[in-house]
Coordinates of C-alpha atoms in Angstrom, one line a residue:
X238 CA -24.4 49.3 9.3
X239 CA -23.8 45.7 8.6
X240 CA -24.0 44.8 12.3
X241 CA -27.4 46.6 12.7
X242 CA -28.8 45.0 9.6
X243 CA -27.9 41.6 10.9
X244 CA -29.4 42.3 14.3
X245 CA -32.6 43.6 12.9
X246 CA -33.1 40.6 10.6
X247 CA -32.5 38.2 13.4
X248 CA -35.7 38.9 15.3
X249 CA -38.3 38.3 12.6
X250 CA -36.4 35.2 11.5
X251 CA -36.7 33.6 14.9
X252 CA -40.3 34.6 15.2
X253 CA -41.0 33.3 11.7
X254 CA -39.4 30.0 12.6
X255 CA -41.6 29.7 15.7
X256 CA -44.7 30.6 13.8
X257 CA -43.8 28.1 11.0
X258 CA -43.7 25.3 13.5
X259 CA -47.1 26.3 14.8
X260 CA -48.8 26.4 11.4
X261 CA -49.9 23.3 9.5
X262 CA -47.3 21.9 7.0
X263 CA -49.6 22.6 4.0
X264 CA -49.4 26.3 4.5
X265 CA -47.9 27.7 1.3
X266 CA -47.2 31.2 2.4
X267 CA -45.2 30.2 5.5
X268 CA -43.1 27.6 3.7
X269 CA -42.2 30.0 1.0
X270 CA -41.3 32.7 3.5
X271 CA -39.2 30.2 5.4
X272 CA -37.3 29.2 2.3
X273 CA -36.6 32.8 1.4
X274 CA -35.3 33.6 4.9
X275 CA -33.3 30.4 5.4
X276 CA -29.9 31.8 4.2
X277 CA -30.1 35.0 6.3
X278 CA -31.0 32.9 9.3
X279 CA -27.8 31.1 9.1
X280 CA -25.8 34.3 8.8
X281 CA -27.6 35.7 11.8
X282 CA -27.0 32.7 13.9
X283 CA -23.3 32.8 13.0
X284 CA -23.2 36.5 14.0
X285 CA -24.9 35.7 17.3
X286 CA -22.5 32.9 18.0
X287 CA -19.4 35.0 17.4
X288 CA -17.8 36.4 20.5
X289 CA -17.4 39.9 19.1
X290 CA -20.1 41.3 16.9
X291 CA -18.9 42.5 13.5
X292 CA -15.5 40.7 13.9
X293 CA -13.6 39.7 10.7
X294 CA -13.8 36.1 9.5
X295 CA -12.0 33.5 11.7
X296 CA -8.3 33.1 10.9
X297 CA -6.9 29.9 9.5
X298 CA -5.6 28.0 12.6
X299 CA -3.7 25.6 10.5
X300 CA -1.2 28.4 9.9
X301 CA 0.0 27.8 13.5
X302 CA 1.0 24.2 12.6
X303 CA 4.7 23.7 11.8
X304 CA 5.4 22.4 8.4
X305 CA 6.6 19.1 10.0
X306 CA 3.2 18.5 11.6
X307 CA 1.3 19.4 8.5
X308 CA 3.5 16.9 6.6
X309 CA 2.6 14.2 9.1
X310 CA -1.1 14.9 8.5
X311 CA -0.6 14.5 4.8
X312 CA 0.9 11.1 5.3
X313 CA -2.4 9.8 6.5
X314 CA -4.2 10.8 3.3
X315 CA -4.6 8.9 0.1
X316 CA -3.1 10.0 -3.2
X317 CA -6.3 11.8 -4.4
X318 CA -6.8 13.7 -1.1
X319 CA -3.1 14.7 -1.1
X320 CA -3.5 16.2 -4.6
X321 CA -6.6 18.1 -3.5
X322 CA -5.0 19.4 -0.4
X323 CA -2.1 20.7 -2.4
X324 CA -4.5 23.1 -4.2
X325 CA -5.6 24.8 -1.0
X326 CA -2.8 27.3 -0.8
X327 CA 0.8 27.8 -1.8
X328 CA 2.1 26.7 1.6
X329 CA 0.2 23.4 1.4
X330 CA 1.4 22.9 -2.1
X331 CA 5.0 23.3 -1.0
X332 CA 4.7 21.1 2.1
X333 CA 2.9 18.4 0.2
X334 CA 5.6 18.3 -2.4
X335 CA 8.4 18.3 0.1
X336 CA 6.9 15.5 2.2
X337 CA 6.0 13.2 -0.7
X338 CA 8.4 10.2 -0.7
X339 CA 6.7 7.9 -3.2
X340 CA 6.1 8.9 -6.8
X341 CA 4.8 7.0 -9.9
X342 CA 5.2 8.7 -13.3
X343 CA 4.3 8.0 -16.9
X344 CA 7.7 7.4 -18.4
X345 CA 6.9 8.5 -21.9
X346 CA 9.5 10.5 -23.8
X347 CA 7.8 13.8 -23.0
X348 CA 8.8 13.3 -19.3
X349 CA 12.2 14.7 -20.2
X350 CA 10.8 18.2 -20.6
X351 CA 8.7 18.0 -17.5
X352 CA 11.2 16.3 -15.2
X353 CA 13.0 19.5 -13.9
X354 CA 9.7 21.1 -12.8
X355 CA 8.3 17.9 -11.3
X356 CA 11.4 17.1 -9.2
X357 CA 11.9 20.7 -8.2
X358 CA 8.6 20.3 -6.4
X359 CA 9.0 16.7 -5.2
X360 CA 12.6 17.0 -4.0
X361 CA 12.4 14.4 -1.3
X362 CA 11.4 11.4 -3.4
X363 CA 12.9 8.1 -2.2
X364 CA 10.6 5.6 -4.0
X365 CA 10.1 6.1 -7.7
X366 CA 8.2 4.1 -10.3
X367 CA 8.6 4.9 -14.0
X368 CA 6.2 3.0 -16.3
X369 CA 5.6 3.5 -20.0
X370 CA 3.0 2.2 -22.3
X371 CA 4.4 -0.5 -24.5
X372 CA 3.1 1.2 -27.6
X373 CA 4.6 4.6 -26.8
X374 CA 8.2 5.9 -26.9
X375 CA 9.8 5.8 -23.5
X376 CA 12.3 8.0 -21.8
X377 CA 16.0 7.5 -22.6
X378 CA 19.4 7.8 -21.0
X379 CA 19.2 11.6 -20.9
X380 CA 16.0 11.6 -18.9
X381 CA 17.0 8.8 -16.5
X382 CA 20.3 10.6 -15.8
X383 CA 18.4 13.8 -15.1
X384 CA 16.1 12.0 -12.7
X385 CA 19.0 10.3 -11.0
X386 CA 20.7 13.7 -10.4
X387 CA 17.5 15.2 -9.0
X388 CA 16.8 12.2 -6.7
X389 CA 20.1 11.5 -4.9
X390 CA 18.2 10.0 -1.9
X391 CA 16.5 7.3 -4.1
X392 CA 16.2 4.0 -2.3
X393 CA 13.7 2.2 -4.6
X394 CA 13.5 2.3 -8.3
X395 CA 11.0 0.5 -10.6
X396 CA 11.4 0.6 -14.4
X397 CA 8.7 -0.8 -16.6
X398 CA 8.8 -0.8 -20.4
X399 CA 11.5 1.9 -20.5
X400 CA 12.9 0.5 -23.8
X401 CA 15.0 3.5 -24.7
X402 CA 17.1 3.3 -21.5
X403 CA 20.5 1.6 -22.2
X404 CA 23.4 0.4 -20.1
X405 CA 24.7 4.0 -20.0
X406 CA 21.5 5.2 -18.4
X407 CA 21.7 2.6 -15.7
X408 CA 25.3 3.6 -15.1
X409 CA 24.1 7.1 -14.4
X410 CA 21.6 5.7 -11.8
X411 CA 24.4 3.8 -10.1
X412 CA 26.6 7.0 -10.0
X413 CA 24.1 9.4 -8.6
X414 CA 21.9 7.1 -6.4
X415 CA 24.5 5.3 -4.3
X416 CA 21.9 4.6 -1.6
X417 CA 19.6 2.5 -3.8
X418 CA 18.3 -0.5 -1.9
X419 CA 15.7 -2.0 -4.3
X420 CA 15.8 -2.2 -8.1
X421 CA 13.0 -3.8 -10.2
X422 CA 13.2 -3.7 -14.0
X423 CA 10.8 -5.2 -16.5
X424 CA 10.4 -5.2 -20.3
X425 CA 13.5 -3.0 -20.7
X426 CA 16.2 -3.4 -23.4
X427 CA 19.5 -2.8 -21.6
X428 CA 21.6 -5.8 -20.7
X429 CA 23.8 -7.4 -18.1
X430 CA 26.3 -4.5 -18.1
X431 CA 23.6 -2.1 -16.9
X432 CA 22.6 -4.4 -14.0
X433 CA 26.2 -5.0 -13.1
X434 CA 26.9 -1.2 -13.0
X435 CA 24.1 -0.8 -10.4
X436 CA 25.4 -3.7 -8.4
X437 CA 28.9 -2.3 -8.4
X438 CA 27.8 1.3 -7.7
X439 CA 25.1 0.8 -5.1
X440 CA 26.7 -0.8 -2.1
X441 CA 23.4 -1.0 -0.1
X442 CA 21.4 -2.8 -2.8
X443 CA 19.3 -5.5 -1.1
X444 CA 16.6 -6.5 -3.6
X445 CA 17.1 -7.1 -7.3
X446 CA 14.2 -8.1 -9.6
X447 CA 14.8 -8.6 -13.3
X448 CA 11.9 -9.5 -15.6
X449 CA 11.7 -9.8 -19.4
X450 CA 15.0 -8.0 -20.0
X451 CA 15.5 -7.9 -23.7
X452 CA 19.1 -6.8 -24.0
X453 CA 20.7 -10.0 -22.9
X454 CA 23.0 -11.6 -25.6
X455 CA 22.5 -15.1 -26.9
X456 CA 25.8 -16.2 -25.4
X457 CA 27.5 -14.8 -22.4
X458 CA 31.1 -14.8 -21.5
X459 CA 32.5 -12.8 -18.6
X460 CA 35.3 -10.6 -19.6
X461 CA 36.6 -10.4 -16.1
X462 CA 35.6 -11.3 -12.6
X463 CA 31.9 -10.8 -11.9
X464 CA 31.4 -8.8 -8.7
X465 CA 28.4 -9.7 -6.6
X466 CA 27.0 -7.6 -3.8
X467 CA 27.5 -8.5 -0.2
X468 CA 24.4 -6.5 0.7
X469 CA 22.1 -8.4 -1.7
X470 CA 19.4 -10.3 0.1
X471 CA 16.8 -11.1 -2.6
X472 CA 17.1 -12.0 -6.3
X473 CA 14.3 -12.7 -8.8
X474 CA 14.8 -13.7 -12.4
X475 CA 11.6 -14.0 -14.5
X476 CA 11.0 -14.8 -18.1
X477 CA 14.6 -14.3 -19.2
X478 CA 16.2 -15.7 -22.3
X479 CA 19.7 -16.7 -21.4
X480 CA 19.1 -15.6 -17.8
X481 CA 21.9 -17.9 -16.9
X482 CA 24.3 -15.0 -17.4
X483 CA 23.2 -13.8 -14.0
X484 CA 24.3 -17.0 -12.3
X485 CA 27.8 -15.7 -11.5
X486 CA 26.2 -12.6 -10.0
X487 CA 24.1 -14.7 -7.8
X488 CA 27.0 -16.9 -6.8
X489 CA 29.0 -13.7 -6.0
X490 CA 26.5 -12.5 -3.5
X491 CA 27.0 -14.7 -0.5
X492 CA 24.3 -13.2 1.7
X493 CA 21.3 -13.9 -0.6
X494 CA 18.4 -15.3 1.4
X495 CA 15.6 -15.4 -1.3
X496 CA 16.1 -16.8 -4.8
X497 CA 13.3 -16.9 -7.4
X498 CA 13.9 -18.4 -10.8
X499 CA 10.7 -18.2 -12.9
X500 CA 10.4 -19.3 -16.6
X501 CA 14.1 -18.8 -17.5
X502 CA 15.5 -20.8 -20.4
X503 CA 18.4 -23.3 -20.1
X504 CA 19.5 -26.1 -17.9
X505 CA 19.9 -24.9 -14.3
X506 CA 21.1 -28.0 -12.6
X507 CA 24.8 -27.3 -13.1
X508 CA 24.4 -23.6 -12.2
X509 CA 22.6 -24.4 -9.0
X510 CA 25.6 -26.4 -7.9
X511 CA 27.8 -23.3 -8.0
X512 CA 25.1 -21.1 -6.4
X513 CA 24.4 -23.5 -3.5
X514 CA 28.1 -24.0 -2.9
X515 CA 28.8 -20.2 -2.6
X516 CA 25.5 -19.1 -1.1
X517 CA 24.8 -21.6 1.6
X518 CA 22.5 -19.4 3.6
X519 CA 19.5 -19.4 1.3
X520 CA 16.2 -19.5 3.2
X521 CA 13.6 -19.3 0.4
X522 CA 13.8 -20.9 -3.1
X523 CA 11.1 -20.5 -5.8
X524 CA 11.5 -22.6 -9.0
X525 CA 8.8 -22.2 -11.6
X526 CA 8.6 -23.6 -15.1
X527 CA 12.3 -24.2 -15.0
X528 CA 14.5 -26.9 -16.4
X529 CA 15.7 -28.4 -13.1
X530 CA 15.8 -32.0 -12.0
X531 CA 16.4 -34.1 -8.9
X532 CA 20.1 -33.3 -9.4
X533 CA 19.4 -29.6 -8.8
X534 CA 17.2 -30.4 -5.8
X535 CA 20.0 -32.5 -4.3
X536 CA 22.3 -29.6 -4.6
X537 CA 19.9 -27.2 -2.9
X538 CA 19.6 -29.7 -0.1
X539 CA 23.0 -28.5 1.1
X540 CA 21.3 -25.2 2.1
X541 CA 20.5 -26.4 5.6
X542 CA 18.7 -23.2 6.5
X543 CA 16.1 -23.6 3.8
X544 CA 12.6 -22.8 5.2
X545 CA 10.5 -22.1 2.1
X546 CA 10.4 -24.2 -1.0
X547 CA 8.3 -23.6 -4.1
X548 CA 8.3 -26.2 -6.9
X549 CA 5.9 -25.0 -9.6
X550 CA 5.6 -27.0 -12.8
X551 CA 9.0 -28.5 -12.8
X552 CA 8.2 -31.9 -14.4
X553 CA 11.7 -33.3 -14.0
X554 CA 11.5 -33.2 -10.2
X555 CA 10.3 -36.4 -8.6
X556 CA 9.7 -37.9 -5.1
X557 CA 13.5 -38.7 -4.9
X558 CA 14.5 -35.0 -5.3
X559 CA 11.9 -33.8 -2.7
X560 CA 13.0 -36.5 -0.3
X561 CA 16.6 -35.4 -0.6
X562 CA 15.7 -31.9 0.3
X563 CA 13.5 -32.9 3.2
X564 CA 16.1 -35.2 4.7
X565 CA 18.7 -32.4 5.0
X566 CA 16.5 -29.3 5.3
X567 CA 14.7 -29.9 8.6
X568 CA 13.7 -26.3 9.0
X569 CA 11.2 -26.3 6.2
X570 CA 8.1 -24.2 7.1
X571 CA 6.4 -23.7 3.8
X572 CA 6.2 -26.2 0.9
X573 CA 4.3 -25.4 -2.3
X574 CA 4.3 -28.0 -5.0
X575 CA 2.5 -27.8 -8.4
X576 CA 2.9 -31.2 -9.9
X577 CA 1.4 -30.2 -13.2
X578 CA -0.6 -33.5 -13.3
X579 CA 2.6 -35.5 -14.0
X580 CA 2.3 -37.8 -10.9
X581 CA 6.0 -37.7 -10.4
X582 CA 5.6 -36.3 -6.8
X583 CA 3.2 -38.0 -4.5
X584 CA 3.0 -40.1 -1.3
X585 CA 6.6 -41.2 -1.2
X586 CA 8.1 -37.7 -1.2
X587 CA 5.5 -36.3 1.1
X588 CA 6.1 -39.1 3.6
X589 CA 9.7 -38.1 3.9
X590 CA 8.6 -34.5 4.4
X591 CA 6.3 -35.6 7.2
X592 CA 9.0 -37.5 9.0
X593 CA 11.9 -35.0 8.5
X594 CA 10.2 -31.6 8.7
X595 CA 8.3 -31.3 12.0
X596 CA 8.2 -27.5 11.7
X597 CA 6.0 -27.5 8.6
X598 CA 3.3 -24.7 8.9
X599 CA 2.0 -24.4 5.3
X600 CA 1.5 -27.0 2.6
X601 CA 0.1 -26.3 -0.8
X602 CA -0.4 -29.2 -3.2
X603 CA -1.6 -28.5 -6.8
X604 CA -1.9 -31.2 -9.4
X605 CA -0.5 -33.7 -6.9
X606 CA -2.3 -36.9 -5.8
X607 CA -1.7 -37.6 -2.1
X608 CA -3.6 -40.2 -0.1
X609 CA -4.4 -40.7 3.5
X610 CA -1.1 -42.6 3.8
X611 CA 1.0 -39.5 3.5
X612 CA -1.5 -36.9 4.7
X613 CA -2.0 -38.9 7.9
X614 CA 1.7 -38.8 8.7
X615 CA 1.9 -35.1 7.9
X616 CA -1.1 -34.5 10.2
X617 CA 0.5 -36.6 13.0
X618 CA 4.1 -35.4 12.8
X619 CA 3.7 -31.8 11.7
X620 CA 2.0 -30.4 14.8
X621 CA 2.4 -26.8 13.7
X622 CA 0.6 -27.2 10.4
X623 CA -1.7 -24.2 10.1
X624 CA -2.5 -23.8 6.4
X625 CA -3.3 -26.6 4.0
X626 CA -4.4 -26.3 0.3
X627 CA -5.2 -29.2 -2.1
X628 CA -6.1 -28.3 -5.6
X629 CA -6.9 -30.5 -8.7
X630 CA -6.2 -33.7 -6.9
X631 CA -7.8 -36.9 -8.1
X632 CA -7.2 -38.8 -4.8
X633 CA -8.1 -36.3 -2.1
X634 CA -11.5 -37.5 -1.1
X635 CA -13.6 -38.2 2.0
X636 CA -11.1 -40.5 3.7
X637 CA -8.4 -38.0 3.3
X638 CA -10.4 -35.1 4.7
X639 CA -11.6 -37.2 7.5
X640 CA -7.9 -38.0 8.3
X641 CA -7.1 -34.3 8.3
X642 CA -10.0 -33.5 10.5
X643 CA -9.1 -36.1 13.1
X644 CA -5.3 -35.3 13.3
X645 CA -4.6 -31.7 12.4
X646 CA -5.0 -30.0 15.8
X647 CA -3.4 -26.7 14.8
X648 CA -5.0 -26.3 11.3
X649 CA -6.5 -22.8 10.9
X650 CA -7.1 -22.5 7.1
X651 CA -8.1 -25.2 4.7
X652 CA -8.6 -24.8 0.9
X653 CA -9.9 -27.5 -1.4
X654 CA -10.4 -27.0 -5.1
X655 CA -11.4 -29.5 -7.8
X656 CA -11.2 -32.5 -5.5
X657 CA -13.6 -35.5 -5.2
X658 CA -14.9 -34.6 -1.7
X659 CA -18.5 -34.7 -0.7
X660 CA -20.8 -33.6 2.1
X661 CA -20.0 -36.7 4.0
X662 CA -16.3 -35.9 4.2
X663 CA -17.0 -32.2 5.0
X664 CA -19.1 -33.3 8.0
X665 CA -15.9 -34.5 9.7
X666 CA -14.8 -30.9 10.0
X667 CA -17.7 -30.3 12.4
X668 CA -15.8 -32.0 15.3
X669 CA -12.2 -32.0 14.1
X670 CA -9.6 -29.3 13.7
X671 CA -10.5 -27.3 16.8
X672 CA -8.6 -24.2 15.7
X673 CA -10.0 -24.1 12.2
X674 CA -11.3 -20.6 11.3
X675 CA -11.7 -20.6 7.5
X676 CA -12.6 -23.2 4.9
X677 CA -12.6 -22.6 1.1
X678 CA -14.2 -25.1 -1.1
X679 CA -14.3 -24.5 -4.9
X680 CA -15.4 -26.6 -7.8
X681 CA -16.1 -29.7 -5.7
X682 CA -19.2 -31.2 -7.2
X683 CA -20.0 -33.4 -4.2
X684 CA -20.3 -30.5 -1.7
X685 CA -23.6 -28.7 -1.5
X686 CA -24.6 -25.3 0.0
X687 CA -26.6 -27.0 2.6
X688 CA -23.5 -28.7 4.0
X689 CA -21.7 -25.4 4.3
X690 CA -24.6 -23.8 6.2
X691 CA -24.8 -26.9 8.5
X692 CA -21.1 -26.8 9.1
X693 CA -21.1 -23.1 10.2
X694 CA -24.0 -23.9 12.5
X695 CA -22.3 -26.8 14.1
X696 CA -19.1 -24.7 14.7
X697 CA -21.3 -22.0 16.5
X698 CA -20.2 -19.2 14.2
X699 CA -16.5 -19.7 14.8
X700 CA -15.9 -21.0 11.3
X701 CA -16.1 -19.1 8.0
X702 CA -17.0 -21.3 5.0
X703 CA -16.5 -20.0 1.5
X704 CA -18.2 -22.4 -0.9
X705 CA -18.2 -22.0 -4.7
X706 CA -20.2 -24.9 -6.2
X707 CA -20.4 -25.7 -9.8
X708 CA -23.8 -26.3 -11.4
X709 CA -24.8 -27.8 -14.8
X710 CA -24.8 -24.5 -16.5
X711 CA -21.3 -23.7 -15.2
X712 CA -20.1 -27.1 -16.3
X713 CA -21.2 -26.5 -19.9
X714 CA -19.7 -23.0 -19.9
X715 CA -16.5 -24.4 -18.3
X716 CA -16.2 -27.0 -21.1
X717 CA -16.7 -24.4 -23.8
X718 CA -14.1 -22.0 -22.3
X719 CA -11.6 -24.8 -21.6
X720 CA -11.7 -25.7 -25.3
X721 CA -11.2 -22.1 -26.3
X722 CA -8.2 -21.8 -23.9
X723 CA -6.6 -25.0 -25.1
X724 CA -6.2 -23.4 -28.5
X725 CA -4.3 -20.5 -27.1
X726 CA -1.5 -21.9 -24.9
X727 CA 0.2 -18.5 -24.7
X728 CA -2.8 -16.9 -23.1
X729 CA -2.9 -19.7 -20.5
X730 CA 0.8 -19.1 -19.6
X731 CA 0.3 -15.3 -19.3
X732 CA -2.7 -15.7 -17.0
X733 CA -1.6 -18.8 -15.1
X734 CA 1.8 -17.3 -14.2
X735 CA 0.2 -14.8 -11.9
X736 CA -2.1 -17.2 -10.1
X737 CA -1.4 -19.8 -7.5
X738 CA -3.8 -22.3 -9.0
X739 CA -2.9 -23.9 -12.3
X740 CA -5.1 -24.6 -15.3
X741 CA -6.9 -27.9 -14.8
X742 CA -6.5 -30.7 -17.3
X743 CA -10.2 -31.6 -17.1
X744 CA -13.1 -29.5 -18.3
X745 CA -13.7 -27.6 -15.0
X746 CA -12.8 -24.0 -15.2
X747 CA -10.8 -22.6 -12.3
X748 CA -12.4 -19.4 -10.8
X749 CA -9.5 -17.2 -11.7
X750 CA -10.3 -17.6 -15.4
X751 CA -13.9 -16.5 -14.6
X752 CA -12.5 -13.5 -12.7
X753 CA -10.4 -12.5 -15.7
X754 CA -13.6 -11.7 -17.5
X755 CA -14.5 -14.7 -19.7
X756 CA -18.3 -14.7 -20.4
X757 CA -19.1 -12.1 -17.7
X758 CA -22.7 -11.8 -18.6
X759 CA -23.4 -15.5 -18.4
X760 CA -21.6 -15.8 -15.1
X761 CA -23.8 -13.1 -13.6
X762 CA -26.9 -15.0 -14.7
X763 CA -25.5 -18.2 -13.1
X764 CA -24.9 -16.3 -9.9
X765 CA -28.5 -15.0 -9.9
X766 CA -29.9 -18.5 -10.6
X767 CA -27.8 -19.9 -7.8
X768 CA -29.1 -17.4 -5.3
X769 CA -32.7 -18.1 -6.3
X770 CA -32.1 -21.8 -6.0
X771 CA -30.7 -21.3 -2.5
X772 CA -33.7 -19.2 -1.6
X773 CA -36.1 -21.9 -2.9
X774 CA -34.3 -24.6 -0.9
X775 CA -34.4 -22.6 2.3
X776 CA -38.1 -21.9 1.9
X777 CA -38.9 -25.5 1.2
X778 CA -36.9 -26.6 4.2
X779 CA -38.9 -24.3 6.4

């Protein structure tokens, strides 16, 4: 019956379609008839295309795929698509859960009740992030212990604002997750004992990041020998009060390659002596807003394998300390210096870097005032220099950029922000730096959009120029916002800590503050006016 009905309806549908194409498009009767018969036509065509008339609907060919292949397909999907695929059928739900290795959960107290069900489905999780809102009650030791038992294969764990977790909870993690390789904790309230338990119990631990840990005592005294981790490769301490209690742990881990100390209280010169003496193989050092002086840099110079050095807002470090490091660490590849407008690091230290570090590939100078005297030596001696950034420098002008253009043969990326360069200096890039592929110019009043267009034309499309000029309206807005921010130093620290470029001491507003949402509406108007002005200048030139 169904088959004959389909067959009978197919003939008039095809004829109706033919007659519809023959009639004028304003024919109302034919168009209404066509719309009424459109759905049966599709069904008829499907029946005609099927190899056997009246056959049952096509079977699901994905059922022939092994679970392993289906899991591989799921790995190419995003989080949202994976969730939707898990709703297709029970098999897909099971395969998706068993093949998910990365999981991020809201770590509120209610997670304790849901944890057994969640980890019964996701039983292969190896990377887990537990984040709680700072205004809510977080999970405690019972929940973290339950999760540790359910995730014995855990290799990465991130805890954020889990304030109810104590040292006992971290001991449970160490006991049930011996394969843990990476631990990152932030805004938690357990103390040194919890971290030490993980270091002792997880013999494969490679990366340890500790930020804003609130459970550290005011004074620290080791009750016994502090055991480090031979497997530890990277250590990061950020915004810790009395973070010096971790210095013995660092010194007890002889294979550390990366050390980051950011905004930790206390004098670190003496502690760096012990660290550098026992961990001589350090390759990367990041010191930011830290009480460290040339004495500490002299100690770090004993790490002959040092390749990456970041000195960010360390006002006690001078040219002498930088020179000491450069004279002994000839393998330096990346040097980032934020002088914080103190003028304590300048040409003298950079000249030693130029003479002693021929392998330099990346140089970032913020709030430093170099001249052509040091930059010329860097350009001549550091033949592998590929990335150069100069920000908020009062001395980097047209002579300096001309020097860079004529001598940096390997330079690929150049960033200039808030420097007194002009169109005349930028024109030197048209012929120099043959390997240059990208130039960023921000907040340089002397550089105009016309120069950027001309530069790209001269380089025959092989150079990308990102120009962000500052107009009169933006200058007024920048001055107003700068005055607002000066009254809130805490906000500056919170925002400036996550950006490479520091807050400028003058009235010009760095673009990252604009991106954070200050005066969004006015910035949109300024952008529109800038586009109109560019359009007007182009039309006038033609």
